[in-house]
């Protein structure tokens, strides 16, 4: 089974914002990624709009031909924008407003009612919903109860421990992916995935539908160029 690659273009927006003009043009970058084989484009607008701006979401919806995935904490401003843009997928993350990057999954038990409401509000707009989550059975059960279509495994801890002992680092994800299959939850994954750890992650999890990758992929593009880099990642996902 091929796993889809959704490229997170936050870092390209960060570069653009550093000069206050439109260089690099993130719409062109997104279109180019698609033409080189990316299966989707991911953006994560944060409340301070330090990289992706809310307006970018509307503009990208007009040009992305594959799948647009919008990630973020579901406050009222975010939800209004997502319901207007109607991306293919919305990934809900529990980030605090000033978070540097997402660094934990949802507590789907204590946020059960809130998530249920948000999930159904998005699904009413025909948006597929994914919940960012740690590979924990109780959290998966409670995620399933929210009605979400998919979960996205927070892979930061895997990536961190991969270089120490990959067999141990993968274990919770292996077990959780088998469980997701049993309870019929689609699986995405993301955070700190890279050219070293991606193939191992894919080969050791069941039914990995999609990965979203930004930081490492943009770093690799500095050395190999974006077209080569997209192909290198895609090869690992076959
Ligand atoms: N998934 C989520 C929910 C994220 O917040 C991020 C980072 O924006 C990613 C995936 C991608 O992580 P990375 O940039 O480390 O590839």
CSV table of C-alpha atoms and ligand atoms in Angstrom, one decimal:
chain,number,residue,atom,x,y,z
A,1,UNK,CA,0.0,0.0,0.0
A,2,UNK,CA,1.3,3.5,-0.9
A,3,UNK,CA,1.3,6.0,1.9
A,4,UNK,CA,0.4,9.5,0.8
A,5,UNK,CA,2.9,12.3,1.3
A,6,UNK,CA,1.5,15.7,2.4
A,7,UNK,CA,4.1,18.4,2.4
A,8,UNK,CA,3.9,20.9,5.2
A,9,UNK,CA,4.8,24.3,3.7
A,10,UNK,CA,4.9,26.4,6.9
A,11,UNK,CA,8.7,26.9,6.6
A,12,UNK,CA,8.3,28.3,3.2
A,13,UNK,CA,5.8,30.9,4.5
A,14,UNK,CA,8.3,31.7,7.3
A,15,UNK,CA,11.0,32.5,4.8
A,16,UNK,CA,8.5,34.7,2.8
A,17,UNK,CA,7.4,36.5,5.9
A,18,UNK,CA,11.0,37.4,6.9
A,19,UNK,CA,11.2,39.9,4.0
A,20,UNK,CA,7.6,41.2,3.9
A,21,UNK,CA,7.2,40.5,0.2
A,22,UNK,CA,5.9,37.5,-1.7
A,23,UNK,CA,9.3,35.7,-2.1
A,24,UNK,CA,9.2,32.8,-2.1
A,25,UNK,CA,5.7,32.5,-3.5
A,26,UNK,CA,4.0,29.8,-1.4
A,27,UNK,CA,1.3,29.2,-4.0
A,28,UNK,CA,3.9,28.4,-6.6
A,29,UNK,CA,5.8,26.3,-4.2
A,30,UNK,CA,2.7,24.2,-3.4
A,31,UNK,CA,1.9,23.8,-7.1
A,32,UNK,CA,5.5,22.7,-7.8
A,33,UNK,CA,5.4,20.2,-4.9
A,34,UNK,CA,2.3,18.7,-6.5
A,35,UNK,CA,3.8,18.5,-9.9
A,36,UNK,CA,6.9,16.7,-8.4
A,37,UNK,CA,4.6,14.1,-6.9
A,38,UNK,CA,3.4,15.4,-3.5
A,39,UNK,CA,-0.1,13.9,-2.7
A,40,UNK,CA,-1.1,16.9,-0.6
A,41,UNK,CA,-0.2,20.2,1.0
A,42,UNK,CA,-0.4,20.8,4.7
A,43,UNK,CA,-0.5,24.1,6.5
A,44,UNK,CA,-0.6,24.9,10.1
A,45,UNK,CA,-1.7,28.5,10.7
A,46,UNK,CA,-1.0,29.6,14.2
A,47,UNK,CA,-2.8,32.4,16.1
A,48,UNK,CA,0.2,34.8,15.6
A,49,UNK,CA,0.3,34.0,11.9
A,50,UNK,CA,4.1,33.8,12.1
A,51,UNK,CA,4.3,31.5,9.1
A,52,UNK,CA,1.1,30.6,7.3
A,53,UNK,CA,-1.4,33.5,7.4
A,54,UNK,CA,-5.1,32.9,7.5
A,55,UNK,CA,-5.4,34.4,4.1
A,56,UNK,CA,-3.0,31.8,2.7
A,57,UNK,CA,-5.5,29.1,3.5
A,58,UNK,CA,-8.1,30.7,1.2
A,59,UNK,CA,-5.6,31.3,-1.6
A,60,UNK,CA,-4.2,27.7,-1.4
A,61,UNK,CA,-7.7,26.2,-1.6
A,62,UNK,CA,-7.9,27.8,-5.1
A,63,UNK,CA,-4.7,26.3,-6.4
A,64,UNK,CA,-4.2,22.9,-4.6
A,65,UNK,CA,-5.3,20.2,-6.9
A,66,UNK,CA,-4.4,17.2,-4.7
A,67,UNK,CA,-5.5,17.4,-1.0
A,68,UNK,CA,-5.3,20.4,1.3
A,69,UNK,CA,-4.9,19.6,5.0
A,70,UNK,CA,-5.2,22.4,7.5
A,71,UNK,CA,-3.9,21.7,11.0
A,72,UNK,CA,-4.5,23.8,14.1
A,73,UNK,CA,-6.1,24.2,17.5
A,74,UNK,CA,-9.9,24.5,17.1
A,75,UNK,CA,-10.6,27.9,18.5
A,76,UNK,CA,-13.5,29.9,17.0
A,77,UNK,CA,-11.4,31.9,14.6
A,78,UNK,CA,-9.7,28.7,13.3
A,79,UNK,CA,-13.0,26.8,12.9
A,80,UNK,CA,-14.6,29.7,11.1
A,81,UNK,CA,-11.8,29.8,8.6
A,82,UNK,CA,-11.7,26.0,8.1
A,83,UNK,CA,-15.5,25.9,7.5
A,84,UNK,CA,-15.2,28.6,4.9
A,85,UNK,CA,-12.1,27.2,3.1
A,86,UNK,CA,-13.4,23.6,3.3
A,87,UNK,CA,-10.1,21.7,2.9
A,88,UNK,CA,-10.2,18.0,2.3
A,89,UNK,CA,-8.9,17.3,5.8
A,90,UNK,CA,-8.6,19.2,9.0
A,91,UNK,CA,-6.2,17.9,11.7
A,92,UNK,CA,-7.0,19.1,15.1
A,93,UNK,CA,-4.1,19.6,17.5
A,94,UNK,CA,-4.1,20.6,21.2
A,95,UNK,CA,-1.4,23.3,20.9
A,96,UNK,CA,-1.4,26.2,23.3
A,97,UNK,CA,-1.5,29.6,21.4
A,98,UNK,CA,2.2,30.3,21.8
A,99,UNK,CA,3.5,26.8,21.2
A,100,UNK,CA,6.7,26.6,19.2
A,101,UNK,CA,5.5,23.4,17.5
A,102,UNK,CA,3.0,20.6,18.3
A,103,UNK,CA,4.5,18.5,21.1
A,104,UNK,CA,1.7,16.3,22.4
A,105,UNK,CA,-1.4,14.5,21.3
A,106,UNK,CA,-5.0,15.3,22.6
A,107,UNK,CA,-6.3,14.0,25.8
A,108,UNK,CA,-9.3,12.7,24.1
A,109,UNK,CA,-10.9,11.6,27.4
A,110,UNK,CA,-11.1,15.0,29.1
A,111,UNK,CA,-11.8,16.8,25.8
A,112,UNK,CA,-14.4,14.3,24.7
A,113,UNK,CA,-17.4,16.5,24.5
A,114,UNK,CA,-15.5,19.4,23.0
A,115,UNK,CA,-14.0,17.2,20.3
A,116,UNK,CA,-17.3,15.5,19.5
A,117,UNK,CA,-18.8,18.9,18.8
A,118,UNK,CA,-15.9,20.1,16.7
A,119,UNK,CA,-15.6,16.9,14.7
A,120,UNK,CA,-19.3,16.9,13.7
A,121,UNK,CA,-19.2,20.6,12.9
A,122,UNK,CA,-16.4,20.0,10.4
A,123,UNK,CA,-17.9,16.8,9.0
A,124,UNK,CA,-21.1,18.6,8.3
A,125,UNK,CA,-19.0,20.7,5.9
A,126,UNK,CA,-17.7,17.5,4.3
A,127,UNK,CA,-14.3,17.9,5.8
A,128,UNK,CA,-12.4,14.7,6.8
A,129,UNK,CA,-11.2,15.1,10.4
A,130,UNK,CA,-8.1,13.8,12.0
A,131,UNK,CA,-7.0,14.1,15.7
A,132,UNK,CA,-3.4,14.4,16.6
A,133,UNK,CA,-2.8,11.8,19.3
A,134,UNK,CA,-0.2,9.7,21.1
A,135,UNK,CA,-0.2,5.9,20.5
A,136,UNK,CA,-2.3,5.0,23.6
A,137,UNK,CA,-5.2,2.6,23.6
A,138,UNK,CA,-7.4,4.6,25.9
A,139,UNK,CA,-6.8,7.8,23.9
A,140,UNK,CA,-7.6,5.8,20.7
A,141,UNK,CA,-10.9,4.5,22.2
A,142,UNK,CA,-11.9,8.0,23.2
A,143,UNK,CA,-10.9,9.3,19.8
A,144,UNK,CA,-13.1,6.8,18.1
A,145,UNK,CA,-16.0,8.0,20.3
A,146,UNK,CA,-15.6,11.5,19.0
A,147,UNK,CA,-16.6,10.3,15.5
A,148,UNK,CA,-13.3,11.3,14.0
A,149,UNK,CA,-12.4,9.8,10.6
A,150,UNK,CA,-8.7,9.4,11.3
A,151,UNK,CA,-6.0,10.0,13.9
A,152,UNK,CA,-2.5,11.4,13.3
A,153,UNK,CA,0.1,9.8,15.4
A,154,UNK,CA,2.5,12.3,17.1
A,155,UNK,CA,5.8,10.8,16.0
A,156,UNK,CA,8.1,13.2,17.8
A,157,UNK,CA,9.1,10.6,20.5
A,158,UNK,CA,9.7,7.9,17.9
A,159,UNK,CA,11.9,10.2,15.9
A,160,UNK,CA,13.8,11.2,19.1
A,161,UNK,CA,14.5,7.6,20.2
A,162,UNK,CA,15.0,6.2,16.7
A,163,UNK,CA,18.7,6.8,16.8
A,164,UNK,CA,19.1,5.2,20.2
A,165,UNK,CA,17.0,2.0,19.8
A,166,UNK,CA,14.5,2.0,16.9
A,167,UNK,CA,13.0,-1.4,17.9
A,168,UNK,CA,11.8,0.1,21.2
A,169,UNK,CA,10.9,3.5,19.7
A,170,UNK,CA,8.5,1.9,17.2
A,171,UNK,CA,6.8,-0.5,19.6
A,172,UNK,CA,3.9,1.7,20.8
A,173,UNK,CA,3.1,2.8,17.2
A,174,UNK,CA,3.2,-0.8,16.0
A,175,UNK,CA,0.7,-1.9,18.7
A,176,UNK,CA,-1.5,1.1,18.3
A,177,UNK,CA,-1.7,0.8,14.5
A,178,UNK,CA,-2.9,-2.8,14.8
A,179,UNK,CA,-5.6,-1.5,17.3
A,180,UNK,CA,-6.6,1.3,14.9
A,181,UNK,CA,-7.3,-1.3,12.3
A,182,UNK,CA,-9.5,-3.3,14.7
A,183,UNK,CA,-11.6,-0.2,15.7
A,184,UNK,CA,-11.6,1.1,12.1
A,185,UNK,CA,-9.7,4.4,12.5
A,186,UNK,CA,-7.6,5.7,9.6
A,187,UNK,CA,-4.0,6.4,10.4
A,188,UNK,CA,-1.9,9.5,9.5
A,189,UNK,CA,1.4,10.3,11.1
A,190,UNK,CA,3.6,13.3,11.5
A,191,UNK,CA,6.3,15.2,13.4
A,192,UNK,CA,10.1,14.9,12.9
A,193,UNK,CA,9.8,12.2,10.3
A,194,UNK,CA,12.8,12.3,7.9
A,195,UNK,CA,14.8,10.4,5.3
A,196,UNK,CA,16.4,8.3,8.1
A,197,UNK,CA,13.3,7.2,10.0
A,198,UNK,CA,10.4,7.3,7.5
A,199,UNK,CA,10.9,3.9,5.8
A,200,UNK,CA,11.2,2.1,9.2
A,201,UNK,CA,8.1,3.8,10.5
A,202,UNK,CA,6.1,2.9,7.4
A,203,UNK,CA,7.3,-0.7,7.4
A,204,UNK,CA,6.5,-1.3,11.0
A,205,UNK,CA,3.0,0.2,11.2
A,206,UNK,CA,-0.2,-1.1,9.6
A,207,UNK,CA,-2.2,0.8,7.1
A,208,UNK,CA,-0.4,4.1,7.2
A,209,UNK,CA,-2.6,6.3,5.0
A,210,UNK,CA,-0.7,9.6,5.1
A,211,UNK,CA,2.3,11.3,6.5
A,212,UNK,CA,2.7,15.1,6.8
A,213,UNK,CA,6.3,16.3,6.7
A,214,UNK,CA,7.7,19.8,6.8
A,215,UNK,CA,10.8,20.6,8.7
A,216,UNK,CA,13.2,17.9,7.6
A,217,UNK,CA,11.9,17.9,4.1
A,218,UNK,CA,12.6,21.6,3.6
A,219,UNK,CA,16.1,21.1,5.1
A,220,UNK,CA,16.7,18.3,2.6
A,221,UNK,CA,15.5,20.5,-0.2
A,222,UNK,CA,18.3,23.0,0.6
A,223,UNK,CA,20.8,20.2,-0.3
A,224,UNK,CA,19.0,18.2,-2.9
A,225,UNK,CA,16.5,20.6,-4.5
A,226,UNK,CA,12.8,20.3,-3.9
A,227,UNK,CA,12.1,18.0,-6.9
A,228,UNK,CA,14.7,15.4,-5.9
A,229,UNK,CA,13.6,15.7,-2.3
A,230,UNK,CA,10.0,15.0,-3.0
A,231,UNK,CA,11.0,11.9,-5.0
A,232,UNK,CA,13.3,10.7,-2.3
A,233,UNK,CA,10.5,10.8,0.3
A,234,UNK,CA,8.0,9.3,-2.1
A,235,UNK,CA,10.3,6.4,-2.7
A,236,UNK,CA,10.3,5.6,1.0
A,237,UNK,CA,6.5,5.5,1.1
A,238,UNK,CA,6.0,2.9,-1.6
B,1,LIG,N1,1.8,17.2,12.2
B,1,LIG,C1,1.5,18.2,13.0
B,1,LIG,C2,0.2,18.2,13.8
B,1,LIG,C3,2.4,19.3,13.2
B,1,LIG,O1,2.1,20.3,14.0
B,1,LIG,C4,3.5,19.3,12.4
B,1,LIG,C5,4.5,20.5,12.5
B,1,LIG,O2,3.8,21.6,12.1
B,1,LIG,C6,3.8,18.2,11.6
B,1,LIG,C7,2.9,17.2,11.5
B,1,LIG,C8,5.0,18.2,10.7
B,1,LIG,O3,6.2,18.1,11.5
B,1,LIG,P1,7.6,18.3,10.9
B,1,LIG,O4,7.7,19.8,10.5
B,1,LIG,O5,8.5,18.0,12.0
B,1,LIG,O6,7.8,17.4,9.7
